[in-house]
Short mmCIF file of C-alpha atoms in Angstrom, two decimals:
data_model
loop_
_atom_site.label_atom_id
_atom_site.label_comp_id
_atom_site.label_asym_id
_atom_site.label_seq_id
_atom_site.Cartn_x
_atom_site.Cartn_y
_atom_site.Cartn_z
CA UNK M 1 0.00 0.00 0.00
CA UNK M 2 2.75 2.50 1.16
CA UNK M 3 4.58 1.43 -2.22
CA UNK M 4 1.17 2.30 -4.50
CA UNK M 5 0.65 5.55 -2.30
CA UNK M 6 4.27 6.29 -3.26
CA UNK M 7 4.35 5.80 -6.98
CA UNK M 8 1.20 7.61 -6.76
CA UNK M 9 2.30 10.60 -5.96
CA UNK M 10 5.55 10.63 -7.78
CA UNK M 11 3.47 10.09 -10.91
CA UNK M 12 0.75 12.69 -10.15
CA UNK M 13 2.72 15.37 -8.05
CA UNK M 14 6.49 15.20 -8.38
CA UNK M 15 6.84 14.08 -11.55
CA UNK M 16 4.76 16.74 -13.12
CA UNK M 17 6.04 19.35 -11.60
CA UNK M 18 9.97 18.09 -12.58
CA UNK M 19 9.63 17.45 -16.23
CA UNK M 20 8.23 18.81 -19.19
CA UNK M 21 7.67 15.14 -20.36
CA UNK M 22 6.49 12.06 -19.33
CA UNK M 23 10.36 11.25 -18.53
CA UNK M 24 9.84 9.03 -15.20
CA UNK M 25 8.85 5.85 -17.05
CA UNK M 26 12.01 5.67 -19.09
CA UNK M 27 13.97 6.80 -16.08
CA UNK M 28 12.70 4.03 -14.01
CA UNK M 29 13.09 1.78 -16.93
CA UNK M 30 16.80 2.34 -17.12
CA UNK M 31 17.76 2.40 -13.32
CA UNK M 32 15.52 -0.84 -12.91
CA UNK M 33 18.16 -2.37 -15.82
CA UNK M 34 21.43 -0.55 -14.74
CA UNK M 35 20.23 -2.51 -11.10
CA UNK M 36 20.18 -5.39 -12.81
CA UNK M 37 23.19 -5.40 -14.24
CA UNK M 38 24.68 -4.09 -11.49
CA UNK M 39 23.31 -6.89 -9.47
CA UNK M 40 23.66 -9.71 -11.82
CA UNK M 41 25.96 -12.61 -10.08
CA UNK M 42 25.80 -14.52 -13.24
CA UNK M 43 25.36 -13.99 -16.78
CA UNK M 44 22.54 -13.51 -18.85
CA UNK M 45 20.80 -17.47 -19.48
CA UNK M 46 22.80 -18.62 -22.35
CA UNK M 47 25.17 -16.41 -22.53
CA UNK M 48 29.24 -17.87 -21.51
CA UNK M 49 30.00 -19.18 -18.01
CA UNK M 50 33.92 -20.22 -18.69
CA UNK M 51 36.13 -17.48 -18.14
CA UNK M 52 37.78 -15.63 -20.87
CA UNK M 53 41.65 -16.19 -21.62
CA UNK M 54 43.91 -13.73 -22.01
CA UNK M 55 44.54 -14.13 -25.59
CA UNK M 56 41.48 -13.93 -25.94
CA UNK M 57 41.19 -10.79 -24.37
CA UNK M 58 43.50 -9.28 -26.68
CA UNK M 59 41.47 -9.84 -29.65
CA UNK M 60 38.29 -8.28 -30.93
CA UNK M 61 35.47 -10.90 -29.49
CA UNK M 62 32.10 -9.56 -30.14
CA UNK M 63 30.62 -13.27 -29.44
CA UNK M 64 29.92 -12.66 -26.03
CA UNK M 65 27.13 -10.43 -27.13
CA UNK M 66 25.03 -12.60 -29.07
CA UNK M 67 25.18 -15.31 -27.25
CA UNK M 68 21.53 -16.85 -26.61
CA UNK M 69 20.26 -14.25 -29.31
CA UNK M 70 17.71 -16.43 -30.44
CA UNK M 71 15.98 -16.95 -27.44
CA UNK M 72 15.82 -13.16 -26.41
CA UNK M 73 15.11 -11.75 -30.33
CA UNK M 74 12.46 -14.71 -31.40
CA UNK M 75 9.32 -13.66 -28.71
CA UNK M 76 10.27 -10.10 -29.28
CA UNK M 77 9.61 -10.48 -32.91
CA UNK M 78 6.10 -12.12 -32.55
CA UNK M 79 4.90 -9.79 -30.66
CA UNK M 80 6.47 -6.99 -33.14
CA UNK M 81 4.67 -8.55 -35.64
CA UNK M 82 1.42 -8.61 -34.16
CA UNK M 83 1.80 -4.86 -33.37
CA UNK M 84 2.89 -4.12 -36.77
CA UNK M 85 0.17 -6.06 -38.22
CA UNK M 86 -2.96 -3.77 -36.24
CA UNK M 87 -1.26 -0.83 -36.77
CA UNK M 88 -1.23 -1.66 -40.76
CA UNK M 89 -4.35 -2.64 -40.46
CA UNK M 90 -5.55 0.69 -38.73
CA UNK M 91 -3.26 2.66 -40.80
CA UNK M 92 -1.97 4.52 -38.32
CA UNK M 93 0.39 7.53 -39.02
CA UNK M 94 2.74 6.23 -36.47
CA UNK M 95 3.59 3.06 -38.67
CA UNK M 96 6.86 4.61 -40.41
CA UNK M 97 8.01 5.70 -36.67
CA UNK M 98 7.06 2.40 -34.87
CA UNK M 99 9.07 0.08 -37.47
CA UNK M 100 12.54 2.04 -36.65
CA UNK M 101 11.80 1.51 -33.43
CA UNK M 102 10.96 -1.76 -33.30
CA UNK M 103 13.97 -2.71 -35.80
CA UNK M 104 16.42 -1.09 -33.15
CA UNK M 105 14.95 -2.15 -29.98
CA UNK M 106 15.60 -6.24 -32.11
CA UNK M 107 19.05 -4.73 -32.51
CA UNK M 108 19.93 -3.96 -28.87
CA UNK M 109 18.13 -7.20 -27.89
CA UNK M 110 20.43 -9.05 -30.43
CA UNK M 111 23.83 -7.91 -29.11
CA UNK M 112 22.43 -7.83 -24.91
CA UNK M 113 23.76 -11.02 -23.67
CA UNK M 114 26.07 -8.53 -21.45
CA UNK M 115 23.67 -6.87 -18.55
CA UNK M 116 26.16 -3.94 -18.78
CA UNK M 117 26.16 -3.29 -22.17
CA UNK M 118 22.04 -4.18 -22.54
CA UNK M 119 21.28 -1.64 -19.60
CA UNK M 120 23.53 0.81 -21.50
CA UNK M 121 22.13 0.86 -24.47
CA UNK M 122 18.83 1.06 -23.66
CA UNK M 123 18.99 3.78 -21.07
CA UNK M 124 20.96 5.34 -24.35
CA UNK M 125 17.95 4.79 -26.11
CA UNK M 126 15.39 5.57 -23.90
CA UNK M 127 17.84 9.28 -23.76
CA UNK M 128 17.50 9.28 -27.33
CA UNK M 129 13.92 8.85 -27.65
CA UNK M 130 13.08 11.54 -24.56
CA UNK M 131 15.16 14.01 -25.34
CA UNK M 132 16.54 14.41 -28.66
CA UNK M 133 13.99 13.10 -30.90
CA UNK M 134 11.00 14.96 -30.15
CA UNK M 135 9.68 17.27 -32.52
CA UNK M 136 10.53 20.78 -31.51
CA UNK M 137 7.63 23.09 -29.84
CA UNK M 138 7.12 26.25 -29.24
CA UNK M 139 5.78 24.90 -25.77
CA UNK M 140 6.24 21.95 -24.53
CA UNK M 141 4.94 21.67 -20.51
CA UNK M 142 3.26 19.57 -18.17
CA UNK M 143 0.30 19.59 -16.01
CA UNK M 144 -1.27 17.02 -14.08
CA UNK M 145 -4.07 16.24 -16.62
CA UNK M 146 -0.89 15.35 -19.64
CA UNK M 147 2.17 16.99 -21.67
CA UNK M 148 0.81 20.11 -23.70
CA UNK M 149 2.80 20.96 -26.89
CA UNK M 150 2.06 23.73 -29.67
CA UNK M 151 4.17 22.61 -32.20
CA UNK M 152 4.67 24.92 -35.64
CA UNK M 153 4.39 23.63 -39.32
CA UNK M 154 6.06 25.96 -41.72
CA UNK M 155 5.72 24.02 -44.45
CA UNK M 156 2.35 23.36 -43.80
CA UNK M 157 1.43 26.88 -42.23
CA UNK M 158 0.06 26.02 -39.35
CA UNK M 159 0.05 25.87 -35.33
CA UNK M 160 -0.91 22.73 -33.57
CA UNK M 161 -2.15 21.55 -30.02
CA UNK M 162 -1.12 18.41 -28.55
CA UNK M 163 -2.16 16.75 -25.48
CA UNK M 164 -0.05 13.47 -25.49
CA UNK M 165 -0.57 11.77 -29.03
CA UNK M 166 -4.14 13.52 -29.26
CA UNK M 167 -4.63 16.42 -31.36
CA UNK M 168 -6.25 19.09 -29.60
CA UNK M 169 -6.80 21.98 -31.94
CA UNK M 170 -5.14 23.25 -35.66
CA UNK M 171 -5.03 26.79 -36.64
CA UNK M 172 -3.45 28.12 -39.73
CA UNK M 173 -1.05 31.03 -39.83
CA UNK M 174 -2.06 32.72 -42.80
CA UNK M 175 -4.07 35.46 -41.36
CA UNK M 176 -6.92 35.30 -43.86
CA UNK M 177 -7.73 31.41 -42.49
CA UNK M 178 -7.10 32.25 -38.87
CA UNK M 179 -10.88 31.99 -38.73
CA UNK M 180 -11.42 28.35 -40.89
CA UNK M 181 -12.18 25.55 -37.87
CA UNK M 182 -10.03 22.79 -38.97
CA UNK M 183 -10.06 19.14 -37.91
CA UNK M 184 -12.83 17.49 -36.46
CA UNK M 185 -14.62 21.16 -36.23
CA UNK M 186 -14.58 21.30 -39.69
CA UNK M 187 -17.18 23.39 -41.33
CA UNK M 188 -18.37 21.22 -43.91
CA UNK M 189 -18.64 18.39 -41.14
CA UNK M 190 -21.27 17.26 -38.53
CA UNK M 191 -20.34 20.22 -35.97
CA UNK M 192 -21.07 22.80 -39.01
CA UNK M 193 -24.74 21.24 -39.09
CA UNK M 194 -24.98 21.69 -35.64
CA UNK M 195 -23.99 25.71 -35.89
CA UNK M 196 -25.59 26.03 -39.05
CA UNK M 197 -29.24 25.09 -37.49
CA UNK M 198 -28.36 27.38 -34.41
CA UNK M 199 -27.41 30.60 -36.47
CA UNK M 200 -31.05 29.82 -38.68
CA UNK M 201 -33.15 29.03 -35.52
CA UNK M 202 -31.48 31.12 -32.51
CA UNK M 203 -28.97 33.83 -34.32
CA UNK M 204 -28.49 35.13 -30.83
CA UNK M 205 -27.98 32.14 -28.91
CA UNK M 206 -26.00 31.82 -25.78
CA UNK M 207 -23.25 28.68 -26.05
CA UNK M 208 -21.56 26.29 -23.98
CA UNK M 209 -18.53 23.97 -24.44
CA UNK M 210 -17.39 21.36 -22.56
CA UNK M 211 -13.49 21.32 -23.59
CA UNK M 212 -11.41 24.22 -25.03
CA UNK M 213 -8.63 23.03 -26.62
CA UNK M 214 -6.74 25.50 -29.00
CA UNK M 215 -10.59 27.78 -28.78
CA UNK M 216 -11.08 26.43 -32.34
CA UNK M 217 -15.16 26.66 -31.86
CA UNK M 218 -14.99 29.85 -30.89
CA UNK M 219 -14.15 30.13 -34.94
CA UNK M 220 -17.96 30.02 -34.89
CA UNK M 221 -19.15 32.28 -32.88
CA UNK M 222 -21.55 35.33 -34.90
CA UNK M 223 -22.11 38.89 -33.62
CA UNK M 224 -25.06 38.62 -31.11
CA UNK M 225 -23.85 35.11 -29.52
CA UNK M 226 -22.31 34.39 -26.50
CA UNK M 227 -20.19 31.48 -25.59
CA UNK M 228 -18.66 30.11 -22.63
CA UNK M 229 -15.81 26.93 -22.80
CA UNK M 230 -15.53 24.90 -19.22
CA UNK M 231 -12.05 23.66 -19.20
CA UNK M 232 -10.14 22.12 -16.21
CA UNK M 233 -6.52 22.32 -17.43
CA UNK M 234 -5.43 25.65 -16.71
CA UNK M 235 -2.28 24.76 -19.05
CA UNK M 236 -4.44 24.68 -21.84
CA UNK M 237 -6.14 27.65 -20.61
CA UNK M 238 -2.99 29.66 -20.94
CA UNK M 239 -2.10 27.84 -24.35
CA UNK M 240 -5.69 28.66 -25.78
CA UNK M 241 -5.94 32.16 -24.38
CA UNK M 242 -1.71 33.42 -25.58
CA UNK M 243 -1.95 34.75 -29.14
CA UNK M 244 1.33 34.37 -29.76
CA UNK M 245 0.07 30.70 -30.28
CA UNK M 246 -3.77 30.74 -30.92
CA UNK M 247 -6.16 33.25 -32.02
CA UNK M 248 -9.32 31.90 -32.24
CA UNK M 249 -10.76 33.61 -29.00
CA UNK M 250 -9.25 36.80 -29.02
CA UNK M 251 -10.44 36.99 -32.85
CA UNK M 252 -14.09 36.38 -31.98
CA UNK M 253 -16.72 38.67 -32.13
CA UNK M 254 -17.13 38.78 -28.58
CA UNK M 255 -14.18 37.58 -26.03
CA UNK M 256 -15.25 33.91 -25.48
CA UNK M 257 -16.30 33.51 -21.14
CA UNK M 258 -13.83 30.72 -19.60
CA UNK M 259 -14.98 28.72 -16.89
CA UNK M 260 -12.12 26.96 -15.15
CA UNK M 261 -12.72 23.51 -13.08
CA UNK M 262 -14.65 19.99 -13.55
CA UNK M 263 -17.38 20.99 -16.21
CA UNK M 264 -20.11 18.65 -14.47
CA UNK M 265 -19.20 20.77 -10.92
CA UNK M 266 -19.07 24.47 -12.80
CA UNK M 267 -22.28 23.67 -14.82
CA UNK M 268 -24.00 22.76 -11.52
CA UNK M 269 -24.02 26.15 -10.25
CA UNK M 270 -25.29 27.74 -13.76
CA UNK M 271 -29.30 28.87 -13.48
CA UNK M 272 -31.62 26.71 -15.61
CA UNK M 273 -32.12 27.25 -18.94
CA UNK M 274 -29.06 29.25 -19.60
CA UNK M 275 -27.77 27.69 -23.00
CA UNK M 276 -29.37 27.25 -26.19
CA UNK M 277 -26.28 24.91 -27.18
CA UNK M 278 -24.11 22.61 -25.27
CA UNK M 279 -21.02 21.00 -26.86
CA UNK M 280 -19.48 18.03 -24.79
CA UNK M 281 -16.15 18.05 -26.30
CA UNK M 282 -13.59 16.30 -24.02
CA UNK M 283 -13.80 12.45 -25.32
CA UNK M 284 -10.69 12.74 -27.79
CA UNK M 285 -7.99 11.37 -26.12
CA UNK M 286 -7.39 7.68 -24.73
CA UNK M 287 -8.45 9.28 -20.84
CA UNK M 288 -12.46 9.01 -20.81
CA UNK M 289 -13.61 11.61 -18.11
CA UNK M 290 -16.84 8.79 -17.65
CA UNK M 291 -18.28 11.19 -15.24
CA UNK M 292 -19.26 13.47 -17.82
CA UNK M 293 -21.07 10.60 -19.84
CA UNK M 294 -22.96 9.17 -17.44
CA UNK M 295 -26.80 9.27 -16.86
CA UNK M 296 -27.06 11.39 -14.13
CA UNK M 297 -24.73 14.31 -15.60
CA UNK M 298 -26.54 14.04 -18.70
CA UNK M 299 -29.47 15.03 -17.04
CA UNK M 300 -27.49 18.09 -15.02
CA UNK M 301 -26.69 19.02 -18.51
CA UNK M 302 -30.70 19.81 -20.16
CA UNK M 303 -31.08 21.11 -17.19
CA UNK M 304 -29.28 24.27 -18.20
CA UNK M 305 -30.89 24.41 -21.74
CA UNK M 306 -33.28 26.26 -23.04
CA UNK M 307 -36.37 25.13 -24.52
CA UNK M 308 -35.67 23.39 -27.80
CA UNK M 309 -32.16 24.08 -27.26
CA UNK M 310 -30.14 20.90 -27.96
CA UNK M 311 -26.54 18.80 -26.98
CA UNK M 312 -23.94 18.20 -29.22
CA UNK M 313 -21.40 15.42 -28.18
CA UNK M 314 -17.86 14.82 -30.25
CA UNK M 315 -17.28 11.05 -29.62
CA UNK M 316 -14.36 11.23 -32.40
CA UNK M 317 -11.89 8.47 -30.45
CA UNK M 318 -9.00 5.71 -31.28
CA UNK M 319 -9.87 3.09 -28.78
CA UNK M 320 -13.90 3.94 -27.61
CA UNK M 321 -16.99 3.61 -29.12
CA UNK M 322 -18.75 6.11 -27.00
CA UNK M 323 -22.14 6.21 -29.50
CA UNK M 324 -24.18 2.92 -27.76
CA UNK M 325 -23.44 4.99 -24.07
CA UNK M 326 -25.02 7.92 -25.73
CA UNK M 327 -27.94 6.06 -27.56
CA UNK M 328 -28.75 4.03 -24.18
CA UNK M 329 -28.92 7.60 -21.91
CA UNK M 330 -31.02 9.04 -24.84
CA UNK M 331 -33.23 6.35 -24.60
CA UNK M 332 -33.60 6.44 -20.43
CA UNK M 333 -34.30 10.06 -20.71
CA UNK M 334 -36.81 10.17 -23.53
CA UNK M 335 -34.54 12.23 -25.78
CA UNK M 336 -34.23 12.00 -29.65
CA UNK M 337 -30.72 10.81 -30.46
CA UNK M 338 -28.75 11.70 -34.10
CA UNK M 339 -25.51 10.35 -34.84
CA UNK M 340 -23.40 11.51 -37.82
CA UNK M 341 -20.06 10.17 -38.71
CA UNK M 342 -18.36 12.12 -41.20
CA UNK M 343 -15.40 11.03 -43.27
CA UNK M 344 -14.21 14.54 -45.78
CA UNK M 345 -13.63 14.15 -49.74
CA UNK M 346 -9.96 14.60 -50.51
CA UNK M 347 -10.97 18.34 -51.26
CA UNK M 348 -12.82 19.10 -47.49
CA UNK M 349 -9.06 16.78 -46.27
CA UNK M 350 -6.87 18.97 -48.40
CA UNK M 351 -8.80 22.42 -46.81
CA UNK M 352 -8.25 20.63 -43.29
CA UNK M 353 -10.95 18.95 -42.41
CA UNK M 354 -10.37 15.45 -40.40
CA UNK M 355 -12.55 12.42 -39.49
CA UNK M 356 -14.59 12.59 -37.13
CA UNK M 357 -17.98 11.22 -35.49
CA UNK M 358 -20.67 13.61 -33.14
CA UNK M 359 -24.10 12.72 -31.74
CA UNK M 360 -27.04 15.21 -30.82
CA UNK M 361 -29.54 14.82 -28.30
CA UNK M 362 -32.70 16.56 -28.89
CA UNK M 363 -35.75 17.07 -26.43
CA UNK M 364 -37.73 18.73 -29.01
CA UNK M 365 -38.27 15.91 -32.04
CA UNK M 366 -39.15 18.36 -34.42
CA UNK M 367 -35.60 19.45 -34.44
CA UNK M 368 -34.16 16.40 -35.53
CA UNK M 369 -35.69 17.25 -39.34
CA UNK M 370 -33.00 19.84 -40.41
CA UNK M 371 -30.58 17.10 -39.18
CA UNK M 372 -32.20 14.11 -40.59
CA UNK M 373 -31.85 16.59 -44.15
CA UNK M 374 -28.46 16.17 -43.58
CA UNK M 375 -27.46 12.94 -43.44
CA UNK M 376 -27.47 12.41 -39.60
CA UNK M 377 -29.14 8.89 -39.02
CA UNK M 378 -31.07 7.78 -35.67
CA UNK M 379 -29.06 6.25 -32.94
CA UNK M 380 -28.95 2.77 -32.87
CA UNK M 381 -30.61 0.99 -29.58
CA UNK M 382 -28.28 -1.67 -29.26
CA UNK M 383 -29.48 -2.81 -25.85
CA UNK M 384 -26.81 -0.88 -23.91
CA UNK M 385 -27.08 -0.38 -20.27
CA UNK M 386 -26.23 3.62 -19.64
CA UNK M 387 -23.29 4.85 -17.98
CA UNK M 388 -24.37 5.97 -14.14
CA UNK M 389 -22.04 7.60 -11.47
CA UNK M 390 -22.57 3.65 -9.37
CA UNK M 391 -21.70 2.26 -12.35
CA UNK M 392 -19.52 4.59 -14.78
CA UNK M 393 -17.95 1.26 -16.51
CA UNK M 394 -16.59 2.69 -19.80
CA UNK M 395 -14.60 -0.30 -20.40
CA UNK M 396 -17.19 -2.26 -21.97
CA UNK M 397 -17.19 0.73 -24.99
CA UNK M 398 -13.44 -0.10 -25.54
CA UNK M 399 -13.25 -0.92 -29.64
CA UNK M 400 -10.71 0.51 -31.90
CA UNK M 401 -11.79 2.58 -34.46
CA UNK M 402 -10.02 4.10 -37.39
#
């Protein structure tokens, strides 16, 4: 217990207050090896027990180091190959990157029948891999919720947020598309629907987001509105809000409210029927916040919307399919439920548009026609038990999705 308590708060309090990165798991990983080798009364299982002679000492004898190769290389490369193999399959961007990798972590396995030389090498590597290869950022930093980066694309013109491997937000640095949402905010996607039935139905509506990332929805925001992020990083609050990196809320109409804390806390406290719109958008990355899905905060959520008003969720995710948990808390609460996944032409791609997959939940069914017009389908009831605060168990959503 003292151990887990320990690691704990290494992990959640020292560590992120030390480094810029998440640089404690390769440091462990190389002091647990340099103990070992340290440690090590005899050598590595198949490696040469009979000392070495002194002529042989005098020559160049790499055979030492590959002694029992087999044994250590052949599991590692099954298991490469099975990684390999659903990352092909998922075409994932990280597939180029992941082969080096893989091809020189076989290397140092090959030659590491010495503990020395094997806990050298990869500490060397892990070194490597922390601190030289990383892109560089204009910010790279570190709060308890992640790593943020904003990392800058000349060649392609634009500024990006990163929260671990999760894009956050994209903004390009030609003045004259500061204002284009890119990604999965894209205008010709399902969040432009959503925007493009509030300006027609409510031109002066008052908005809330769950999430701000880089402020790229404030890119939406029309004379009249009002809108109001809930965000609970205050790193990204200081990303989103610096202009020297992002300029999406300090180039809307009116200076976007920011709200900073747990969303399902701060919303508590806001008076009934304060919002025509509510965006849940905080369901990217591979770190659910469940509490924000579940039954009961879905129902502390229409609380603060107006009549008719609706709630648009970004389920957009690698390793969750978050649409059942939606469809199932729809159903419990008597709400229509639209689900649109949207997958841009090479054109809306090449303007910056991304992938990406939203549900709305409507209390008013006659708002689901402008919707239905385009494209979005009806949620599928596929039986799902809801999400609840007793039982928030968003494991049982865990697929892999392209």
């Amino acid at each position: 217990s003292v151990g887990g308590v320990g690691g704990g708060a290494v992990v959640g309090v020292l560590a992120p207050s030390l480094f810029p990165g998440i640089w404690e798991y390769p440091i462990r990983l190389a002091g647990a090896l340099a103990a070992l080798a340290l440690t090590a009364s005899r050598p590595i299982p198949g490696s040469p027990s009979a000392p070495v002679s002194r002529s042989a000492r005098r020559r160049l004898n790499f055979s030492p180091f590959f002694v029992g190769g087999r044994m250590r290389v052949g599991p590692y490369v099954v298991v490469a190959a099975v990684v390999v193999a659903i990352m092909a399959a998922e075409q994932s961007v990280a597939l180029e990157v992941a082969v080096r990798w893989i091809l020189f972590g076989g290397l140092i396995l090959l030659v590491g029948a010495q503990p020395r030389f094997l806990a050298a090498a990869t500490g060397l590597a892990l070194t490597i891999a922390t601190l030289v290869i990383p892109v560089p950022a204009l910010l790279r930093d570190r709060s308890f919720f992640g790593v943020t980066e904003v990392i800058r694309s000349s060649e392609e013109q634009v500024t990006v947020l990163m929260n671990g491997t999760t894009v956050h937000g994209i903004q390009s640095t030609d003045p004259a598309l500061a204002r284009r949402p890119y990604t999965y905010y894209a205008a010709s996607g399902p969040l432009g629907d959503v925007f493009a039935w509030l300006d027609a139905a409510r031109p002066n509506a008052s908005i809330a987001v769950v999430g701000l990332g880089a402020g790229t929805i404030a890119a939406y925001e029309q004379p009249g509105q009002t809108l109001t992020f809930f965000e609970i990083d205050p790193l990204v609050v200081r990303v989103a809000t610096d202009p020297h990196f992002f300029t999406y809320l300090s180039d809307a109409p009116s200076t976007p409210a920011i709200v900073l804390g747990d969303a399902r806390l701060s919303l508590r406290s806001a008076a009934s029927g304060s919002f025509d719109l509510l965006v849940l958008d905080a369901f990217s990355s591979d770190a659910i916040p469940a509490h924000l899905l579940t039954l009961e905060a879905l129902a502390d959520d229409l609380r603060v919307l107006r009549a008719g008003g609706l709630m648009a969720v970004h389920i957009s995710n690698r390793y969750y399919d978050l649409a059942p948990a939606l469809s199932a808390a729809g159903r419990e609460l008597g709400l229509v439920v639209l689900d649109k996944g949207y997958n841009p032409t090479p054109a809306e791609a090449e303007a910056g548009a991304a992938i990406s997959y939203w549900v709305v939940l409507l209390a008013d069914p006659s708002t689901a026609d402008p919707f239905l017009a385009r494209g979005w389908k009806v949620g599928t009831d596929t039986g799902e038990r809801p999400l609840t605060d007793d039982h928030p168990d968003i494991l049982r959503f865990l697929s892999i999705r392209r």
